[in-house]
mmCIF file of C-alpha atoms in Angstrom:
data_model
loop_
_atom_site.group_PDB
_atom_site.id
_atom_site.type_symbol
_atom_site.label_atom_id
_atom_site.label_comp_id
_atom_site.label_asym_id
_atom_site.label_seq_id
_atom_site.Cartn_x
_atom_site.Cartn_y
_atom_site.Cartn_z
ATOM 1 C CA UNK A 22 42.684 14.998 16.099
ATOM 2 C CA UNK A 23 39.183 14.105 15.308
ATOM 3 C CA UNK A 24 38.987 12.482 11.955
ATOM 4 C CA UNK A 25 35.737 12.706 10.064
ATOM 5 C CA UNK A 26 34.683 10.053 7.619
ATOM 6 C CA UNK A 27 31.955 10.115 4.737
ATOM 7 C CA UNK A 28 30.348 7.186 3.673
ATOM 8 C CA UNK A 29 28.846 8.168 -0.037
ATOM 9 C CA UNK A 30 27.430 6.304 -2.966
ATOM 10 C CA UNK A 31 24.859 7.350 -5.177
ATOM 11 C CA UNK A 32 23.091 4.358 -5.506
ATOM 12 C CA UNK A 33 20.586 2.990 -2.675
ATOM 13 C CA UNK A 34 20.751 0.053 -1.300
ATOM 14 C CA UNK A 35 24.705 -0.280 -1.496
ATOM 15 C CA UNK A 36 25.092 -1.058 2.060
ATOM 16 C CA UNK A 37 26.012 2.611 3.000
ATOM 17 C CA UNK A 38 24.010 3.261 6.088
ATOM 18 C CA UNK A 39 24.978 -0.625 7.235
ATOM 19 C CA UNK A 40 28.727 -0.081 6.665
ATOM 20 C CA UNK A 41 28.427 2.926 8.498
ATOM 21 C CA UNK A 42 26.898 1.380 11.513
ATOM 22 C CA UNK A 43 29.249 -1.449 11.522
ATOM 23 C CA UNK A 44 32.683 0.576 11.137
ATOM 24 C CA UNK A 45 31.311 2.696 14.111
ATOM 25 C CA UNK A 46 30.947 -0.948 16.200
ATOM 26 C CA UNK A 47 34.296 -2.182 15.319
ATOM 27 C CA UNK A 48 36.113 1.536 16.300
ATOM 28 C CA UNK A 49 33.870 1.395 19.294
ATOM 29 C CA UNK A 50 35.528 -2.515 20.064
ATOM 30 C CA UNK A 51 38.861 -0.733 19.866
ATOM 31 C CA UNK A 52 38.226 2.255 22.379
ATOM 32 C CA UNK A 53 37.706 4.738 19.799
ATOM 33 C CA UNK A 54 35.029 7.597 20.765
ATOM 34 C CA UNK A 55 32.394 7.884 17.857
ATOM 35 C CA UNK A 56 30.057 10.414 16.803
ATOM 36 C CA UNK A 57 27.607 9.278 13.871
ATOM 37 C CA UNK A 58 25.809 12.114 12.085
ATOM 38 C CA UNK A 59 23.124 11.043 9.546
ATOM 39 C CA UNK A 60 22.445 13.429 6.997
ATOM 40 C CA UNK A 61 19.427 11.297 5.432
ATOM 41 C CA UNK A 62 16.684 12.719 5.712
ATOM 42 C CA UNK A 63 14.864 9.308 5.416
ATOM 43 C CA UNK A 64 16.324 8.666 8.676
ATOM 44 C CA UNK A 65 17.546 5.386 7.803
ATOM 45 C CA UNK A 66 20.839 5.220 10.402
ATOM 46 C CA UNK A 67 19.212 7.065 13.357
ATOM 47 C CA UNK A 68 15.728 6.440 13.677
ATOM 48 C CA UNK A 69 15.376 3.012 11.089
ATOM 49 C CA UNK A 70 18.355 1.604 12.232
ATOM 50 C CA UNK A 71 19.515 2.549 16.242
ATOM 51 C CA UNK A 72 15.573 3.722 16.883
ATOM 52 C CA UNK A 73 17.220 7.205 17.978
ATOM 53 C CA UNK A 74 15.154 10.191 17.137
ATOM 54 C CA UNK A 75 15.557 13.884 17.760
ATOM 55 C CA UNK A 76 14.784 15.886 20.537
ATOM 56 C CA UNK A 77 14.223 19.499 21.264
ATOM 57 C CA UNK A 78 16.274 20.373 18.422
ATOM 58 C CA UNK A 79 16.595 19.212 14.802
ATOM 59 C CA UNK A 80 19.506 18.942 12.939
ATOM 60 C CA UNK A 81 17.531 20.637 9.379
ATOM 61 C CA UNK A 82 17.345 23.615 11.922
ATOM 62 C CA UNK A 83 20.898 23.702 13.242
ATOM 63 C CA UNK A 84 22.437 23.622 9.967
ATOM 64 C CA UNK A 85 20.887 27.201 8.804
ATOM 65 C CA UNK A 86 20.410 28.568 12.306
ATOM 66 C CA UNK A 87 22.922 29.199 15.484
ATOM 67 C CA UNK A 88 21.939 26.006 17.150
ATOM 68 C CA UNK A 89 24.901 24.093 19.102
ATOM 69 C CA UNK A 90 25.408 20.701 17.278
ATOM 70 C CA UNK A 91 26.375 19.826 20.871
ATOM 71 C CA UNK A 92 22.528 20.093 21.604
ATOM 72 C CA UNK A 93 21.580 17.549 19.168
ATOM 73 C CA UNK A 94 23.680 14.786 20.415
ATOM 74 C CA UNK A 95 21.588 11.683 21.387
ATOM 75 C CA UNK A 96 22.555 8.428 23.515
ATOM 76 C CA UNK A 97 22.595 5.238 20.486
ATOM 77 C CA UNK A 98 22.600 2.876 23.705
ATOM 78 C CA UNK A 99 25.965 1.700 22.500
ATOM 79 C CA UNK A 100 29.143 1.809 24.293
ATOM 80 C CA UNK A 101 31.423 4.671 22.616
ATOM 81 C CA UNK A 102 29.047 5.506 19.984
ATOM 82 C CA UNK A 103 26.666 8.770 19.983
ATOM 83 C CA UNK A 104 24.536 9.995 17.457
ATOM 84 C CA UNK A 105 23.035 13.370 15.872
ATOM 85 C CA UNK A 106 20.043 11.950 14.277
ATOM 86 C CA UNK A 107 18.323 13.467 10.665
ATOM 87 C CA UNK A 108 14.772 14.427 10.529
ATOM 88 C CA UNK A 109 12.751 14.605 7.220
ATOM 89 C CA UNK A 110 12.688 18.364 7.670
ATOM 90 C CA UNK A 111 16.373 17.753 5.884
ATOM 91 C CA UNK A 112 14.430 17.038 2.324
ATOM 92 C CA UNK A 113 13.314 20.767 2.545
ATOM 93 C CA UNK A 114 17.329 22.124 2.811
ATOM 94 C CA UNK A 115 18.006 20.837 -0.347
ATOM 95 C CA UNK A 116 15.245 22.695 -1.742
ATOM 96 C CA UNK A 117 15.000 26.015 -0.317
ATOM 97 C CA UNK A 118 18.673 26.912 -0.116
ATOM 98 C CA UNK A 119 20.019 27.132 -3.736
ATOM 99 C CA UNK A 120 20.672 31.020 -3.565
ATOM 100 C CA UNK A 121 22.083 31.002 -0.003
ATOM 101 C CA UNK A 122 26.443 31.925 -0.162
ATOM 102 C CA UNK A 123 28.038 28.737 0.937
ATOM 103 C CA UNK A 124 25.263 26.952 1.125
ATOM 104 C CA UNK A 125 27.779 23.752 0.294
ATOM 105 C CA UNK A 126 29.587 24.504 3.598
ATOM 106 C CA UNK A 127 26.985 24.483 6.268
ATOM 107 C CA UNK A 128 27.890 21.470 7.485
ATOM 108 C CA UNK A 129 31.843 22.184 7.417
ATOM 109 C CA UNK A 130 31.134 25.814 8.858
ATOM 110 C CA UNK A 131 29.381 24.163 11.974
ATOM 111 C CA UNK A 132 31.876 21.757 12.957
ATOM 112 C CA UNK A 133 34.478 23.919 12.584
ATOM 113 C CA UNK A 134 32.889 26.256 14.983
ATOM 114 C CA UNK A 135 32.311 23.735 17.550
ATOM 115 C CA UNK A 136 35.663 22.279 18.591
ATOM 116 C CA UNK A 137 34.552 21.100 21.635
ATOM 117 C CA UNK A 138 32.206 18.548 20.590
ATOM 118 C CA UNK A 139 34.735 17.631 18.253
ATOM 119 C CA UNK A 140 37.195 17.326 20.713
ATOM 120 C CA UNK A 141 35.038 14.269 22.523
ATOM 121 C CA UNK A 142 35.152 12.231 19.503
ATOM 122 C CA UNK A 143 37.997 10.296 17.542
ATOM 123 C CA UNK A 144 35.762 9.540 14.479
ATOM 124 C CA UNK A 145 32.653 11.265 13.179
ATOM 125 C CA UNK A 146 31.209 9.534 10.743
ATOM 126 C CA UNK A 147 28.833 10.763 8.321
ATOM 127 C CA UNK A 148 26.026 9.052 6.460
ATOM 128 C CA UNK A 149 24.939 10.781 3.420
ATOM 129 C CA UNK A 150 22.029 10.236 1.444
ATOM 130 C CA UNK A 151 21.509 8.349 -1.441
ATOM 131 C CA UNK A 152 21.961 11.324 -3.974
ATOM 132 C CA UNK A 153 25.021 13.094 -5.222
ATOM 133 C CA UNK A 154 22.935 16.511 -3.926
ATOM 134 C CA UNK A 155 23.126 19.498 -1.475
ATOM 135 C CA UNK A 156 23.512 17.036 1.509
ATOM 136 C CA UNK A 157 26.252 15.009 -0.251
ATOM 137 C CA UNK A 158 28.349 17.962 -1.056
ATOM 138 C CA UNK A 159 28.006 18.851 2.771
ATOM 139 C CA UNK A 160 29.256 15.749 3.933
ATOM 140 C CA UNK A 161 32.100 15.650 1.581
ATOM 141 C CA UNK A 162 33.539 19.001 2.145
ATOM 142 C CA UNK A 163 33.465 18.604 5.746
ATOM 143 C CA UNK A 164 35.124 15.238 5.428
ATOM 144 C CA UNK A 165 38.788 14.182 5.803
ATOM 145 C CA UNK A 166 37.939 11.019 3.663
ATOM 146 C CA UNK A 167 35.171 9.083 2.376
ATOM 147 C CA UNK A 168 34.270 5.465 1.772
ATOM 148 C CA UNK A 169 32.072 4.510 -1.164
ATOM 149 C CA UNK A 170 30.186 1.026 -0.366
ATOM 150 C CA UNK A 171 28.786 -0.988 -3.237
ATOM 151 C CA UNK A 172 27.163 -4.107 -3.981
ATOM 152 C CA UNK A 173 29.474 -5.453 -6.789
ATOM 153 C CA UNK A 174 26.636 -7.656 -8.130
ATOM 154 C CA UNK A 175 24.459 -5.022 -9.085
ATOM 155 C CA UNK A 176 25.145 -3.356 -12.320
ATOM 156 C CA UNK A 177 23.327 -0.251 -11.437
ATOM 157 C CA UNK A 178 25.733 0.097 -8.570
ATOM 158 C CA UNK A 179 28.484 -0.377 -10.587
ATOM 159 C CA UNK A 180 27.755 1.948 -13.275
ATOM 160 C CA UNK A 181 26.639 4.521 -10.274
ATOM 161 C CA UNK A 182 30.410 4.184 -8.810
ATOM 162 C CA UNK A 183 31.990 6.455 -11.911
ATOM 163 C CA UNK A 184 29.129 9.207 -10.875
ATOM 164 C CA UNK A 185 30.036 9.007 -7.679
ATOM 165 C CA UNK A 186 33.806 9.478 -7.720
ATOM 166 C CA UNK A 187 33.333 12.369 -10.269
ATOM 167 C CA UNK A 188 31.973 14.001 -7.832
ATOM 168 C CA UNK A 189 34.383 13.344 -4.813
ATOM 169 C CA UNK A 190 37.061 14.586 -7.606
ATOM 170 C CA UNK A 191 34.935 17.844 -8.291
ATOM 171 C CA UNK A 192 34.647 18.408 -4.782
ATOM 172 C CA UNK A 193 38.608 17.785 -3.789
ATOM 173 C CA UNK A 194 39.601 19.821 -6.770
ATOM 174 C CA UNK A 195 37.100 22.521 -5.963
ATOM 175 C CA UNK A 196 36.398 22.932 -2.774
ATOM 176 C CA UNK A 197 37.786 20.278 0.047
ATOM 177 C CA UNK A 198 41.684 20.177 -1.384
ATOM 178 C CA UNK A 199 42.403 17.410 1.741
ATOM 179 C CA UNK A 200 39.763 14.954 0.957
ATOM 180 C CA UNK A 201 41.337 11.657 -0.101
ATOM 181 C CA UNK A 202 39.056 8.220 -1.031
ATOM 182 C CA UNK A 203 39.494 5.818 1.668
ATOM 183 C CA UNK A 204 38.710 3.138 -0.280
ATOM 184 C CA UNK A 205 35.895 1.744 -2.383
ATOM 185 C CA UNK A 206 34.072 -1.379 -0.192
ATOM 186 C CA UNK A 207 32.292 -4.118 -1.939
ATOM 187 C CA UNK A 208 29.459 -5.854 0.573
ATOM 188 C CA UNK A 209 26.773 -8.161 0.117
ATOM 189 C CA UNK A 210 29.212 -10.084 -1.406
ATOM 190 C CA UNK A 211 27.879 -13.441 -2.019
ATOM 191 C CA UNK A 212 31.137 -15.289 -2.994
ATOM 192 C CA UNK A 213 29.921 -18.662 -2.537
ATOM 193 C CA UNK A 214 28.669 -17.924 -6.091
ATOM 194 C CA UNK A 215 30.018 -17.065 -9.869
ATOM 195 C CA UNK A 216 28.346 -14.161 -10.200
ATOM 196 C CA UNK A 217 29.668 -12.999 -6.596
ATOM 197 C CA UNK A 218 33.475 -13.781 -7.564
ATOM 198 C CA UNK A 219 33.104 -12.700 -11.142
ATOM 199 C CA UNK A 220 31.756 -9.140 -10.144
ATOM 200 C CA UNK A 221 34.266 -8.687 -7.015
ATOM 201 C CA UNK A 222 36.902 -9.609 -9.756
ATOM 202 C CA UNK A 223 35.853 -6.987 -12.177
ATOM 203 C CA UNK A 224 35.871 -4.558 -9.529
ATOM 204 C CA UNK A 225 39.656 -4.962 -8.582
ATOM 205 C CA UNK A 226 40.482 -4.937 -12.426
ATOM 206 C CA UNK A 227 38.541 -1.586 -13.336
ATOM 207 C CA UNK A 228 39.641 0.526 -10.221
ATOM 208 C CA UNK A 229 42.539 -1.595 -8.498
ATOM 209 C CA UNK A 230 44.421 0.043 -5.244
ATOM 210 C CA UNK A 231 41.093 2.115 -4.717
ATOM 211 C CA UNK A 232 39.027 -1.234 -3.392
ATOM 212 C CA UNK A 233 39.965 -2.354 -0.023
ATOM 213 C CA UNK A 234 41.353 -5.954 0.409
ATOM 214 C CA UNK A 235 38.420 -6.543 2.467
ATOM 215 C CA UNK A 236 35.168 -7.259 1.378
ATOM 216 C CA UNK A 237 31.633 -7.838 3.445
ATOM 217 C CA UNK A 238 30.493 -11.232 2.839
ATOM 218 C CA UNK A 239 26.915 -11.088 2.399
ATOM 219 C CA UNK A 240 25.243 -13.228 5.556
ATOM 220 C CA UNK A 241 21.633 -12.964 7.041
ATOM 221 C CA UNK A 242 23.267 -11.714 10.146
ATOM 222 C CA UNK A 243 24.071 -8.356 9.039
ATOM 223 C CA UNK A 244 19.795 -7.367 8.691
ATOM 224 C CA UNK A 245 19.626 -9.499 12.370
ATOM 225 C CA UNK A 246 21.847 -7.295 13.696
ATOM 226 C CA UNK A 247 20.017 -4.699 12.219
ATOM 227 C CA UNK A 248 16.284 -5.323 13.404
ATOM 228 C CA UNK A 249 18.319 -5.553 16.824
ATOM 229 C CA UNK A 250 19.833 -2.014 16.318
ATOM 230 C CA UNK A 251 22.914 -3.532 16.817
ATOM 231 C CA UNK A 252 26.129 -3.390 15.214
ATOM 232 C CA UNK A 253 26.819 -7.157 13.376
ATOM 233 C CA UNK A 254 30.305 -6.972 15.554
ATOM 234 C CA UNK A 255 28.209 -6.213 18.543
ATOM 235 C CA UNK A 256 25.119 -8.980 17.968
ATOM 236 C CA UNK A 257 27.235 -11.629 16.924
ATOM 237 C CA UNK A 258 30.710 -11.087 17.078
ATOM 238 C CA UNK A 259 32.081 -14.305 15.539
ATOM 239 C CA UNK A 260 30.143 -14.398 12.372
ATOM 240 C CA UNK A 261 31.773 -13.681 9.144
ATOM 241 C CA UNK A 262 31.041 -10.077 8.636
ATOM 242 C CA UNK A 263 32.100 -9.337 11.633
ATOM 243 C CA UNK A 264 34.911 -10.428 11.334
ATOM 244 C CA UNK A 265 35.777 -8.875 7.782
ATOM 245 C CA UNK A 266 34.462 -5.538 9.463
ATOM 246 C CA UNK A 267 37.008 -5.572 12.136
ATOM 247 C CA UNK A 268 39.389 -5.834 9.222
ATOM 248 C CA UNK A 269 38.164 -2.780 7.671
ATOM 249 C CA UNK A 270 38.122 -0.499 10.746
ATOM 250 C CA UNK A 271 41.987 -2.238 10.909
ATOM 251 C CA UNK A 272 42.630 -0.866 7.466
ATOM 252 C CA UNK A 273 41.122 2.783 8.487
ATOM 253 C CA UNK A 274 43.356 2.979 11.288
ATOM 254 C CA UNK A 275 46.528 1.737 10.121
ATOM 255 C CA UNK A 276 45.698 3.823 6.419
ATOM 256 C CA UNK A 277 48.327 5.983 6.096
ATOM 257 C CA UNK A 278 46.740 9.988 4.847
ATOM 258 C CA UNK A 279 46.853 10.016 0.800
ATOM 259 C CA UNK A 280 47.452 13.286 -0.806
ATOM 260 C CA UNK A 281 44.198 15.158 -2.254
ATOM 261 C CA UNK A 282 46.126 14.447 -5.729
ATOM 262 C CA UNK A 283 45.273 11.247 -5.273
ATOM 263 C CA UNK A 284 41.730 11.668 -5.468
ATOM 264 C CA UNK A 285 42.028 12.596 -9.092
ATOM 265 C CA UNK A 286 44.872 10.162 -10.064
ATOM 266 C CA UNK A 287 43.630 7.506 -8.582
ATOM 267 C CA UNK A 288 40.563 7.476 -10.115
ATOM 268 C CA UNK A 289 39.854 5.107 -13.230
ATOM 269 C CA UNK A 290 37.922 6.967 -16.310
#
C-alpha cells in the first residue's frame, strides 16, 4: 500500500523542502519507489532544487480539471525517485477557488482516482508550502501522516510549531480522521553550540514523544548537495546528515501507524 507523507510547517526556511528531498534519497537507498509532489508554487523542490520543470501539463491545471496526474510525472534523474513538479500558476488556486464544494479535497479526490500511478510508488511525498492555506489543507487531507521540520534555534519557528499542529488537529478531527503526526524533526541543528543544545532541549521538554530521536545536524553539505540537485545521502553519503537522515527514513519505516486520536492527544497546548 502506497503510503503518502506530508511534510508541513508554517514557517519558511525550516528545512521542509530539504527534509523532503533527503527522506526521498534515503527510501530511494533502501529500494523504496518514490513519487515527490511539490505543491509550492514557488517551485522550490522541483524546479529550485532537482531543476525539474513541467511539461505539457501543469499540475495548477490538473487539480481543477480531468487531467491524469500520471501525465505530469517527470524523470528527477535519481534512481527510484520521480517527481510531479508545481508551477506558479498554483498561487492563483488558492485564490480563485474559495466558493468551489470540496475545494479542500482536490488533491485527495485525484489520487484516489488514479490507483494506478499510485500503485508504482511506495511513498509519495508531499511538499507543501510555507502557509497553513488552501494548498496545505490539500496536502494534509490526502496524507496518511505528516512531518513538521523546524529549526529549533529560531524562535519564530518555534512559536510557528503550535500554529501548525492546530491545524493538523483541525484537519484530523474534521476532515482526514487517519492522519497521525509522524513526528516533529529539528534540523539545522548546530549542536556544537549552547544555543543549539539549549533549543533542541526545550523542544523535547515542551512536546516530548512527538520529536523524533533524530535530529539533522546542521553541516555545509546539506546546501552542496543541494546546488548539486542531489540528495545529501546521495552527494556525500558519509557525512553527518546523511547519516542522521538514514536514521529518520529508519524511524518512518519501522513507525508503527498511531491512531488519529493521537493527533489531538498528543499534542502539547
Amino acid at each position: 500500500m502506497t503510503r503518502i507523507i506530508a511534510f508541513v510547517q508554517r514557517k519558511g526556511g525550516c528545512g521542509k523542502t530539504t527534509s523532503c528531498l533527503n527522506l526521498s534519497g534515503a527510501l530511494a537507498e533502501e529500494g523504496r519507489r518514490v513519487l515527490l509532489l511539490d505543491l509550492d508554487p514557488q517551485c522550490s523542490l522541483s524546479a529550485s532544487v532537482l531543476n525539474v520543470r513541467p511539461g505539457e501539463h501543469l499540475l495548477s491545471s490538473a487539480l481543477i480539471q480531468a487531467t491524469s496526474l500520471a501525465d505530469l510525472v517527470r524523470p528527477s534523474g535519481l534512481a527510484n525517485i520521480n517527481v510531479i513538479p508545481a508551477d506558479p500558476d498554483l498561487a492563483r488556486i488558492e485564490l480563485n477557488m474559495g466558493l468551489v464544494a470540496g475545494r479542500e479535497r482536490l488533491l485527495r479526490d485525484r489520487l484516489r482516482a488514479e490507483r494506478a500511478l499510485l500503485e508504482g510508488y511506495d511513498y509519495v511525498l508531499l511538499d507543501a508550502p510555507p502557509l497553513l492555506g488552501f494548498l496545505t489543507t490539500n496536502c494534509l487531507i490526502a496524507a496518511n501522516s505528516c512531518i513538521l521540520p523546524l529549526n529549533p534555534q529560531d524562535r519564530s519557528s518555534r512559536d510557528a510549531l503550535a500554529e501548525t499542529i492546530a491545524s493538523v488537529r483541525q484537519v484530523a478531527d474534521e476532515s482526514n480522521y487517519n492522519l497521525v503526526i509522524d513526528g516533529i524533526l529539528l534540523g539545522q541543528v548546530k549542536a556544537h553550540t549552547s544555543l543549539g543544545r539549549k533549543a533542541s532541549a526545550y523542544m523535547r521538554r515542551a512536546w516530548g514523544s512527538m520529536v523524533f530521536e533524530t535530529v539533522i545536524p546542521d553541516s555545509i553539505v546539506v546546501q552542496e548537495a543541494l546546488n548539486a540537485h542531489q540528495p545529501v545521502t546521495l552527494f556525500s553519503k558519509r557525512s553527518a546528515p546523511a547519516i542522521a537522515y538514514r536514521k529518520l527514513c529508519a524511524a518512518v519505516l519501522g513507525r508503527e501507524p498511531r491512531s488519529s486520536e493521537n493527533v489531538s492527544t498528543d499534542v502539547a497546548s
